[in-house]
């Protein structure tokens, strides 16, 4: 494509399987000057078009192919989306009408006089209206000389319904008082006394259930972008001509001066003109400790000012900010992720043509053998009916329903069937540090008193002083003191020296807490033991706070982002599943190496920005690794989307959760162990369901072709295959967590 090509997206409607996406992609790429990639999962076409190519022409080409296309618009919430609501209505109507039809056909005591005509009344709306998506897809496939599972569903449902009509009006099935006796025998018959309405209605119901579950998971694919968009500030205090005025964020321009007060989000990327503060950038960079900034320092939009008042000049706004670029990364990673086509669709590419061929051969052989038109049609239609994928339709949604339900009980949320295949192939698991391996919150980890001082007294007076500060390090000291001591005394004369520490009066003591440089302003120096302890803490990438009062340094407090107590054992369990752990973090190398050593990780990537995280995941994939990524911050969202299997901590941000494939509600790495084990078990159940459902079809088709398949036997066999799928899926309810202390 030319360097002047225009890139844009089209929303595609009407796709029912991956072959639809392939068909649209081929049609668009035939147009001169157009390069298109259609993603079935996101239901979008990414198009690069040369100048002069009309978007309307592209939309018309998609429409001529049998689908809908439009430029992107604001996505409606799932519950009010018309297509979703219509699909849900079809499912509800099918369930209400099909269940009585199935019961009447399968349970002889329920077969009152005229039950077959009541079944016809109930089944007709199911076949003609509820099953319409399958009939429409089959027609579109036929126009393009293609067959899919939709084709077999439509033909099987139609054949069962039309033969039932023929048997009711022209055979003996419509006689008053007719019943379907429950006999499990193999015998020949002309089929004119048998109806298959329960097959037509039941298959429609079960397949609609599968389509509904699939749609519900697919529609959530774009939620990561919405979560990123909602993360930033909504308005900003702009200073123009010396006047400060709060305006919508859209009014902020590059070069404008704006004010950010303590506790507010920074509205855009910028440079500090005046003031100093601590900025919490953990959601974007992964740094657990807020970064001290002053005049001349660059800051990033969507980070939080946790200290003093800042005056900034905007350098990047709107789509150019780091937050917006991260949203773009997530979008690109999602659209580039290969769609794992459902196993049933893959089976259909071979199974469907074979079934049609067998039905045709059956019809011809019976006619040539002189068996008569009625017997020939009965056998051919029986082949189509018995091949109709009732159990295949249940195989994926039923296992997914039970598996995801059990996962939710254990704190593991699986987003859809396309997630499961990745879990079996994954061999490398990349772990974010802050909030994933560690708690993500500063914690008091050590109190080092000077000689002759009481450590609880050092903590008590320091915490009383820090209680007046909103800084995360100060709050860690306060939490530690509250847990150990309880109520703290009041502070007066509190002063905050940005980036260095705090001072004030507690119980008539002049207390100072902060860096040695602040204490030096008061002519105070740490003795050799305290200086050594302070330096050791910083060498270990921890944060140390010196405490002094009444003209003497009394001790050192150490705070750190503590490793979760479950991390080391969980990482060992991940190794036991055949996965190689890699620590990937925006934090510094010293902190990353110390955490990795403590939890048993050999491979570490530190100081990695959000763009770098995506590059690291991509590099691992190019080396042949199948990568799972576990993270919790906005900085992880794009990497989660790029990975083969994205796992988000439920204690993290919405952006990370929405970009992932699996979400861990419990917030520790044992959840990742359970997630991979459960996903693999669920996939195994789906594979087992599909095998036995297909084996049933393969075994029954020859009997149907030979004209030996009694309708009641066919119905019972089909019911048994469905019951088997249900019971096999329910075995997932016995899945147990590997985490110690988690029972059910």
mmCIF file of C-alpha atoms in Angstrom, residues 464-719:
data_model
loop_
_atom_site.group_PDB
_atom_site.id
_atom_site.type_symbol
_atom_site.label_atom_id
_atom_site.label_comp_id
_atom_site.label_asym_id
_atom_site.label_seq_id
_atom_site.Cartn_x
_atom_site.Cartn_y
_atom_site.Cartn_z
ATOM 1 C CA UNK A 464 1.310 10.367 64.558
ATOM 2 C CA UNK A 465 3.238 12.851 62.424
ATOM 3 C CA UNK A 466 2.713 10.951 59.157
ATOM 4 C CA UNK A 467 -1.027 10.657 59.853
ATOM 5 C CA UNK A 468 -1.391 14.262 58.681
ATOM 6 C CA UNK A 469 0.057 13.352 55.249
ATOM 7 C CA UNK A 470 -1.743 11.710 52.345
ATOM 8 C CA UNK A 471 1.455 10.293 50.840
ATOM 9 C CA UNK A 472 1.291 6.484 50.262
ATOM 10 C CA UNK A 473 4.530 5.960 52.203
ATOM 11 C CA UNK A 474 3.139 7.947 55.129
ATOM 12 C CA UNK A 475 -0.080 5.953 55.021
ATOM 13 C CA UNK A 476 1.924 2.692 55.093
ATOM 14 C CA UNK A 477 3.612 3.862 58.316
ATOM 15 C CA UNK A 478 0.236 4.840 59.806
ATOM 16 C CA UNK A 479 -1.341 1.468 58.930
ATOM 17 C CA UNK A 480 1.611 -0.356 60.474
ATOM 18 C CA UNK A 481 1.347 1.672 63.671
ATOM 19 C CA UNK A 482 -2.428 1.278 63.926
ATOM 20 C CA UNK A 483 -2.096 -2.496 63.663
ATOM 21 C CA UNK A 484 0.631 -2.631 66.352
ATOM 22 C CA UNK A 485 -0.333 0.192 68.718
ATOM 23 C CA UNK A 486 -3.877 1.388 68.061
ATOM 24 C CA UNK A 487 -4.900 5.021 68.518
ATOM 25 C CA UNK A 488 -2.287 7.681 67.700
ATOM 26 C CA UNK A 489 -1.742 11.092 69.357
ATOM 27 C CA UNK A 490 -2.580 14.387 67.623
ATOM 28 C CA UNK A 491 -0.057 16.464 65.675
ATOM 29 C CA UNK A 492 0.247 20.271 65.517
ATOM 30 C CA UNK A 493 2.364 22.608 63.434
ATOM 31 C CA UNK A 494 2.489 20.067 60.603
ATOM 32 C CA UNK A 495 4.710 20.997 57.630
ATOM 33 C CA UNK A 496 5.288 19.064 54.402
ATOM 34 C CA UNK A 497 8.613 19.510 52.608
ATOM 35 C CA UNK A 498 7.852 18.125 49.136
ATOM 36 C CA UNK A 499 10.027 15.170 48.198
ATOM 37 C CA UNK A 500 11.972 15.177 51.457
ATOM 38 C CA UNK A 501 9.654 14.541 54.409
ATOM 39 C CA UNK A 502 7.452 16.087 57.103
ATOM 40 C CA UNK A 503 7.770 17.791 60.486
ATOM 41 C CA UNK A 504 5.467 18.762 63.361
ATOM 42 C CA UNK A 505 4.872 18.673 67.100
ATOM 43 C CA UNK A 506 3.591 15.502 68.791
ATOM 44 C CA UNK A 507 3.092 15.459 72.568
ATOM 45 C CA UNK A 508 5.473 18.471 72.926
ATOM 46 C CA UNK A 509 8.176 16.710 70.872
ATOM 47 C CA UNK A 510 9.465 18.352 67.662
ATOM 48 C CA UNK A 511 9.308 15.339 65.364
ATOM 49 C CA UNK A 512 10.893 15.040 61.893
ATOM 50 C CA UNK A 513 10.445 12.114 59.496
ATOM 51 C CA UNK A 514 11.943 11.862 56.028
ATOM 52 C CA UNK A 515 15.191 11.695 54.101
ATOM 53 C CA UNK A 516 18.588 12.350 55.716
ATOM 54 C CA UNK A 517 18.828 15.606 53.746
ATOM 55 C CA UNK A 518 15.801 16.980 55.610
ATOM 56 C CA UNK A 519 17.250 15.986 58.959
ATOM 57 C CA UNK A 520 20.536 17.671 57.961
ATOM 58 C CA UNK A 521 18.637 20.973 57.691
ATOM 59 C CA UNK A 522 18.065 20.567 61.446
ATOM 60 C CA UNK A 523 21.734 19.668 62.023
ATOM 61 C CA UNK A 524 20.853 16.028 62.617
ATOM 62 C CA UNK A 525 22.899 13.078 61.344
ATOM 63 C CA UNK A 526 22.265 9.337 61.407
ATOM 64 C CA UNK A 527 24.762 7.345 63.480
ATOM 65 C CA UNK A 528 26.778 4.642 61.733
ATOM 66 C CA UNK A 529 24.325 1.812 62.509
ATOM 67 C CA UNK A 530 21.269 3.750 61.320
ATOM 68 C CA UNK A 531 23.104 5.039 58.231
ATOM 69 C CA UNK A 532 24.056 1.455 57.371
ATOM 70 C CA UNK A 533 20.455 0.286 57.859
ATOM 71 C CA UNK A 534 19.149 3.170 55.723
ATOM 72 C CA UNK A 535 21.621 2.417 52.907
ATOM 73 C CA UNK A 536 20.864 -1.328 53.046
ATOM 74 C CA UNK A 537 17.129 -0.672 52.658
ATOM 75 C CA UNK A 538 17.706 1.502 49.607
ATOM 76 C CA UNK A 539 20.096 -1.072 48.099
ATOM 77 C CA UNK A 540 17.268 -3.611 48.438
ATOM 78 C CA UNK A 541 14.938 -1.223 46.537
ATOM 79 C CA UNK A 542 12.943 -0.512 49.684
ATOM 80 C CA UNK A 543 11.967 2.934 50.969
ATOM 81 C CA UNK A 544 13.532 4.103 54.251
ATOM 82 C CA UNK A 545 12.309 6.959 56.492
ATOM 83 C CA UNK A 546 14.577 8.473 59.166
ATOM 84 C CA UNK A 547 12.823 9.586 62.392
ATOM 85 C CA UNK A 548 14.102 12.194 64.833
ATOM 86 C CA UNK A 549 12.801 14.312 67.681
ATOM 87 C CA UNK A 550 14.152 16.687 70.259
ATOM 88 C CA UNK A 551 17.520 17.065 68.530
ATOM 89 C CA UNK A 552 18.359 13.372 68.082
ATOM 90 C CA UNK A 553 17.821 10.721 65.390
ATOM 91 C CA UNK A 554 15.767 7.991 67.015
ATOM 92 C CA UNK A 555 15.410 5.329 64.329
ATOM 93 C CA UNK A 556 14.653 4.252 60.751
ATOM 94 C CA UNK A 557 11.377 2.893 59.370
ATOM 95 C CA UNK A 558 11.396 0.718 56.229
ATOM 96 C CA UNK A 559 8.398 0.321 53.918
ATOM 97 C CA UNK A 560 8.086 -1.886 50.871
ATOM 98 C CA UNK A 561 5.646 -3.354 48.387
ATOM 99 C CA UNK A 562 5.426 -6.730 50.124
ATOM 100 C CA UNK A 563 5.424 -10.009 48.211
ATOM 101 C CA UNK A 564 2.106 -11.811 48.541
ATOM 102 C CA UNK A 565 2.508 -14.809 50.859
ATOM 103 C CA UNK A 566 0.984 -17.130 48.235
ATOM 104 C CA UNK A 567 3.195 -16.087 45.304
ATOM 105 C CA UNK A 568 6.184 -18.436 45.749
ATOM 106 C CA UNK A 569 4.098 -21.614 46.164
ATOM 107 C CA UNK A 570 1.774 -20.643 43.314
ATOM 108 C CA UNK A 571 4.709 -20.015 40.964
ATOM 109 C CA UNK A 572 6.095 -23.448 41.868
ATOM 110 C CA UNK A 573 2.677 -24.905 40.989
ATOM 111 C CA UNK A 574 2.738 -23.082 37.637
ATOM 112 C CA UNK A 575 6.086 -24.722 36.929
ATOM 113 C CA UNK A 576 4.415 -28.026 37.759
ATOM 114 C CA UNK A 577 1.907 -27.345 34.979
ATOM 115 C CA UNK A 578 4.787 -27.114 32.515
ATOM 116 C CA UNK A 579 5.018 -23.311 32.398
ATOM 117 C CA UNK A 580 8.191 -21.211 32.483
ATOM 118 C CA UNK A 581 7.672 -18.050 34.615
ATOM 119 C CA UNK A 582 9.048 -14.664 33.497
ATOM 120 C CA UNK A 583 8.877 -11.495 35.652
ATOM 121 C CA UNK A 584 8.064 -8.381 33.595
ATOM 122 C CA UNK A 585 7.820 -5.003 35.323
ATOM 123 C CA UNK A 586 8.165 -1.259 34.934
ATOM 124 C CA UNK A 587 9.962 -1.157 38.294
ATOM 125 C CA UNK A 588 13.751 -0.843 38.631
ATOM 126 C CA UNK A 589 16.148 -3.756 38.183
ATOM 127 C CA UNK A 590 17.136 -4.028 41.848
ATOM 128 C CA UNK A 591 13.544 -4.304 43.084
ATOM 129 C CA UNK A 592 12.641 -6.728 40.300
ATOM 130 C CA UNK A 593 15.651 -8.985 40.894
ATOM 131 C CA UNK A 594 14.984 -9.170 44.634
ATOM 132 C CA UNK A 595 11.337 -10.140 44.113
ATOM 133 C CA UNK A 596 12.246 -12.705 41.437
ATOM 134 C CA UNK A 597 14.787 -14.368 43.711
ATOM 135 C CA UNK A 598 12.311 -14.515 46.591
ATOM 136 C CA UNK A 599 9.604 -16.279 44.551
ATOM 137 C CA UNK A 600 11.811 -18.549 42.438
ATOM 138 C CA UNK A 601 11.774 -16.837 39.026
ATOM 139 C CA UNK A 602 14.938 -17.025 36.909
ATOM 140 C CA UNK A 603 14.010 -14.781 33.974
ATOM 141 C CA UNK A 604 13.447 -11.063 34.671
ATOM 142 C CA UNK A 605 12.654 -8.076 32.439
ATOM 143 C CA UNK A 606 12.755 -4.803 34.433
ATOM 144 C CA UNK A 607 12.248 -1.112 33.615
ATOM 145 C CA UNK A 608 9.813 -1.994 30.831
ATOM 146 C CA UNK A 609 7.308 0.648 29.675
ATOM 147 C CA UNK A 610 3.811 -0.352 28.413
ATOM 148 C CA UNK A 611 5.012 -0.326 24.792
ATOM 149 C CA UNK A 612 7.988 -2.420 25.867
ATOM 150 C CA UNK A 613 5.761 -4.993 27.547
ATOM 151 C CA UNK A 614 3.959 -5.620 24.259
ATOM 152 C CA UNK A 615 7.333 -5.874 22.500
ATOM 153 C CA UNK A 616 8.599 -8.382 25.101
ATOM 154 C CA UNK A 617 5.480 -10.548 24.681
ATOM 155 C CA UNK A 618 5.818 -10.367 20.899
ATOM 156 C CA UNK A 619 9.517 -11.295 21.081
ATOM 157 C CA UNK A 620 8.728 -14.376 23.169
ATOM 158 C CA UNK A 621 6.041 -15.389 20.667
ATOM 159 C CA UNK A 622 8.457 -14.941 17.764
ATOM 160 C CA UNK A 623 10.852 -17.294 19.570
ATOM 161 C CA UNK A 624 8.115 -19.940 19.458
ATOM 162 C CA UNK A 625 6.723 -19.538 22.965
ATOM 163 C CA UNK A 626 2.977 -19.646 23.608
ATOM 164 C CA UNK A 627 2.580 -16.911 26.199
ATOM 165 C CA UNK A 628 0.177 -16.372 29.076
ATOM 166 C CA UNK A 629 0.360 -12.957 30.761
ATOM 167 C CA UNK A 630 -0.794 -12.152 34.308
ATOM 168 C CA UNK A 631 -1.233 -8.475 35.219
ATOM 169 C CA UNK A 632 -3.427 -5.966 36.975
ATOM 170 C CA UNK A 633 -2.564 -2.423 35.852
ATOM 171 C CA UNK A 634 -3.463 -0.254 32.881
ATOM 172 C CA UNK A 635 0.174 -0.647 31.885
ATOM 173 C CA UNK A 636 -0.548 -4.366 31.419
ATOM 174 C CA UNK A 637 -3.696 -4.008 29.279
ATOM 175 C CA UNK A 638 -2.008 -4.009 25.877
ATOM 176 C CA UNK A 639 0.320 -6.864 26.860
ATOM 177 C CA UNK A 640 -2.653 -8.893 28.138
ATOM 178 C CA UNK A 641 -4.389 -8.407 24.788
ATOM 179 C CA UNK A 642 -1.229 -9.303 22.832
ATOM 180 C CA UNK A 643 -0.554 -12.503 24.779
ATOM 181 C CA UNK A 644 -1.998 -15.840 23.711
ATOM 182 C CA UNK A 645 -3.768 -16.040 27.073
ATOM 183 C CA UNK A 646 -4.382 -12.879 29.116
ATOM 184 C CA UNK A 647 -5.027 -13.356 32.849
ATOM 185 C CA UNK A 648 -6.040 -10.297 34.903
ATOM 186 C CA UNK A 649 -6.143 -9.897 38.662
ATOM 187 C CA UNK A 650 -9.687 -8.945 39.675
ATOM 188 C CA UNK A 651 -8.159 -6.573 42.223
ATOM 189 C CA UNK A 652 -6.659 -4.594 39.331
ATOM 190 C CA UNK A 653 -8.001 -1.995 36.919
ATOM 191 C CA UNK A 654 -11.025 -2.380 34.646
ATOM 192 C CA UNK A 655 -8.800 -1.876 31.589
ATOM 193 C CA UNK A 656 -6.641 -4.875 32.501
ATOM 194 C CA UNK A 657 -9.666 -7.028 33.348
ATOM 195 C CA UNK A 658 -11.469 -6.232 30.095
ATOM 196 C CA UNK A 659 -8.355 -6.824 27.959
ATOM 197 C CA UNK A 660 -7.831 -10.275 29.470
ATOM 198 C CA UNK A 661 -9.233 -13.708 28.649
ATOM 199 C CA UNK A 662 -9.378 -14.887 32.267
ATOM 200 C CA UNK A 663 -9.983 -12.832 35.412
ATOM 201 C CA UNK A 664 -8.903 -13.893 38.909
ATOM 202 C CA UNK A 665 -11.316 -12.525 41.502
ATOM 203 C CA UNK A 666 -9.219 -13.702 44.483
ATOM 204 C CA UNK A 667 -6.256 -11.548 43.493
ATOM 205 C CA UNK A 668 -3.426 -14.046 44.075
ATOM 206 C CA UNK A 669 -1.449 -16.312 41.784
ATOM 207 C CA UNK A 670 -3.135 -19.493 43.022
ATOM 208 C CA UNK A 671 -6.023 -18.151 40.961
ATOM 209 C CA UNK A 672 -3.809 -18.387 37.854
ATOM 210 C CA UNK A 673 -3.006 -22.005 38.708
ATOM 211 C CA UNK A 674 -6.703 -22.811 39.118
ATOM 212 C CA UNK A 675 -7.589 -20.858 35.977
ATOM 213 C CA UNK A 676 -5.231 -22.829 33.761
ATOM 214 C CA UNK A 677 -6.179 -26.161 35.359
ATOM 215 C CA UNK A 678 -9.910 -25.432 35.040
ATOM 216 C CA UNK A 679 -9.643 -24.112 31.493
ATOM 217 C CA UNK A 680 -7.703 -27.215 30.424
ATOM 218 C CA UNK A 681 -10.218 -29.478 32.155
ATOM 219 C CA UNK A 682 -13.120 -27.653 30.503
ATOM 220 C CA UNK A 683 -11.475 -27.929 27.091
ATOM 221 C CA UNK A 684 -10.957 -31.638 27.674
ATOM 222 C CA UNK A 685 -14.645 -32.001 28.530
ATOM 223 C CA UNK A 686 -15.648 -30.147 25.362
ATOM 224 C CA UNK A 687 -13.412 -32.392 23.281
ATOM 225 C CA UNK A 688 -14.927 -35.470 24.939
ATOM 226 C CA UNK A 689 -18.444 -34.161 24.319
ATOM 227 C CA UNK A 690 -17.697 -33.508 20.669
ATOM 228 C CA UNK A 691 -16.124 -36.926 20.185
ATOM 229 C CA UNK A 692 -19.057 -38.864 21.637
ATOM 230 C CA UNK A 693 -21.637 -36.661 19.920
ATOM 231 C CA UNK A 694 -19.917 -37.248 16.607
ATOM 232 C CA UNK A 695 -19.466 -40.955 17.344
ATOM 233 C CA UNK A 696 -23.211 -41.221 17.925
ATOM 234 C CA UNK A 697 -23.857 -39.666 14.516
ATOM 235 C CA UNK A 698 -21.323 -41.901 12.802
ATOM 236 C CA UNK A 699 -22.846 -45.021 14.385
ATOM 237 C CA UNK A 700 -26.459 -44.061 13.665
ATOM 238 C CA UNK A 701 -26.101 -42.844 10.072
ATOM 239 C CA UNK A 702 -25.538 -46.348 8.588
ATOM 240 C CA UNK A 703 -28.678 -47.627 10.358
ATOM 241 C CA UNK A 704 -30.665 -44.703 8.937
ATOM 242 C CA UNK A 705 -29.246 -45.305 5.442
ATOM 243 C CA UNK A 706 -30.275 -48.971 5.608
ATOM 244 C CA UNK A 707 -33.798 -47.948 6.581
ATOM 245 C CA UNK A 708 -33.511 -49.662 9.960
ATOM 246 C CA UNK A 709 -33.873 -46.628 12.185
ATOM 247 C CA UNK A 710 -37.137 -46.572 14.050
ATOM 248 C CA UNK A 711 -38.159 -42.921 14.739
ATOM 249 C CA UNK A 712 -38.571 -43.573 18.440
ATOM 250 C CA UNK A 713 -35.144 -45.193 18.562
ATOM 251 C CA UNK A 714 -33.716 -42.167 16.746
ATOM 252 C CA UNK A 715 -35.363 -39.840 19.227
ATOM 253 C CA UNK A 716 -34.183 -41.887 22.204
ATOM 254 C CA UNK A 717 -30.651 -42.109 20.829
ATOM 255 C CA UNK A 718 -30.561 -38.373 20.214
ATOM 256 C CA UNK A 719 -31.901 -37.725 23.714
#
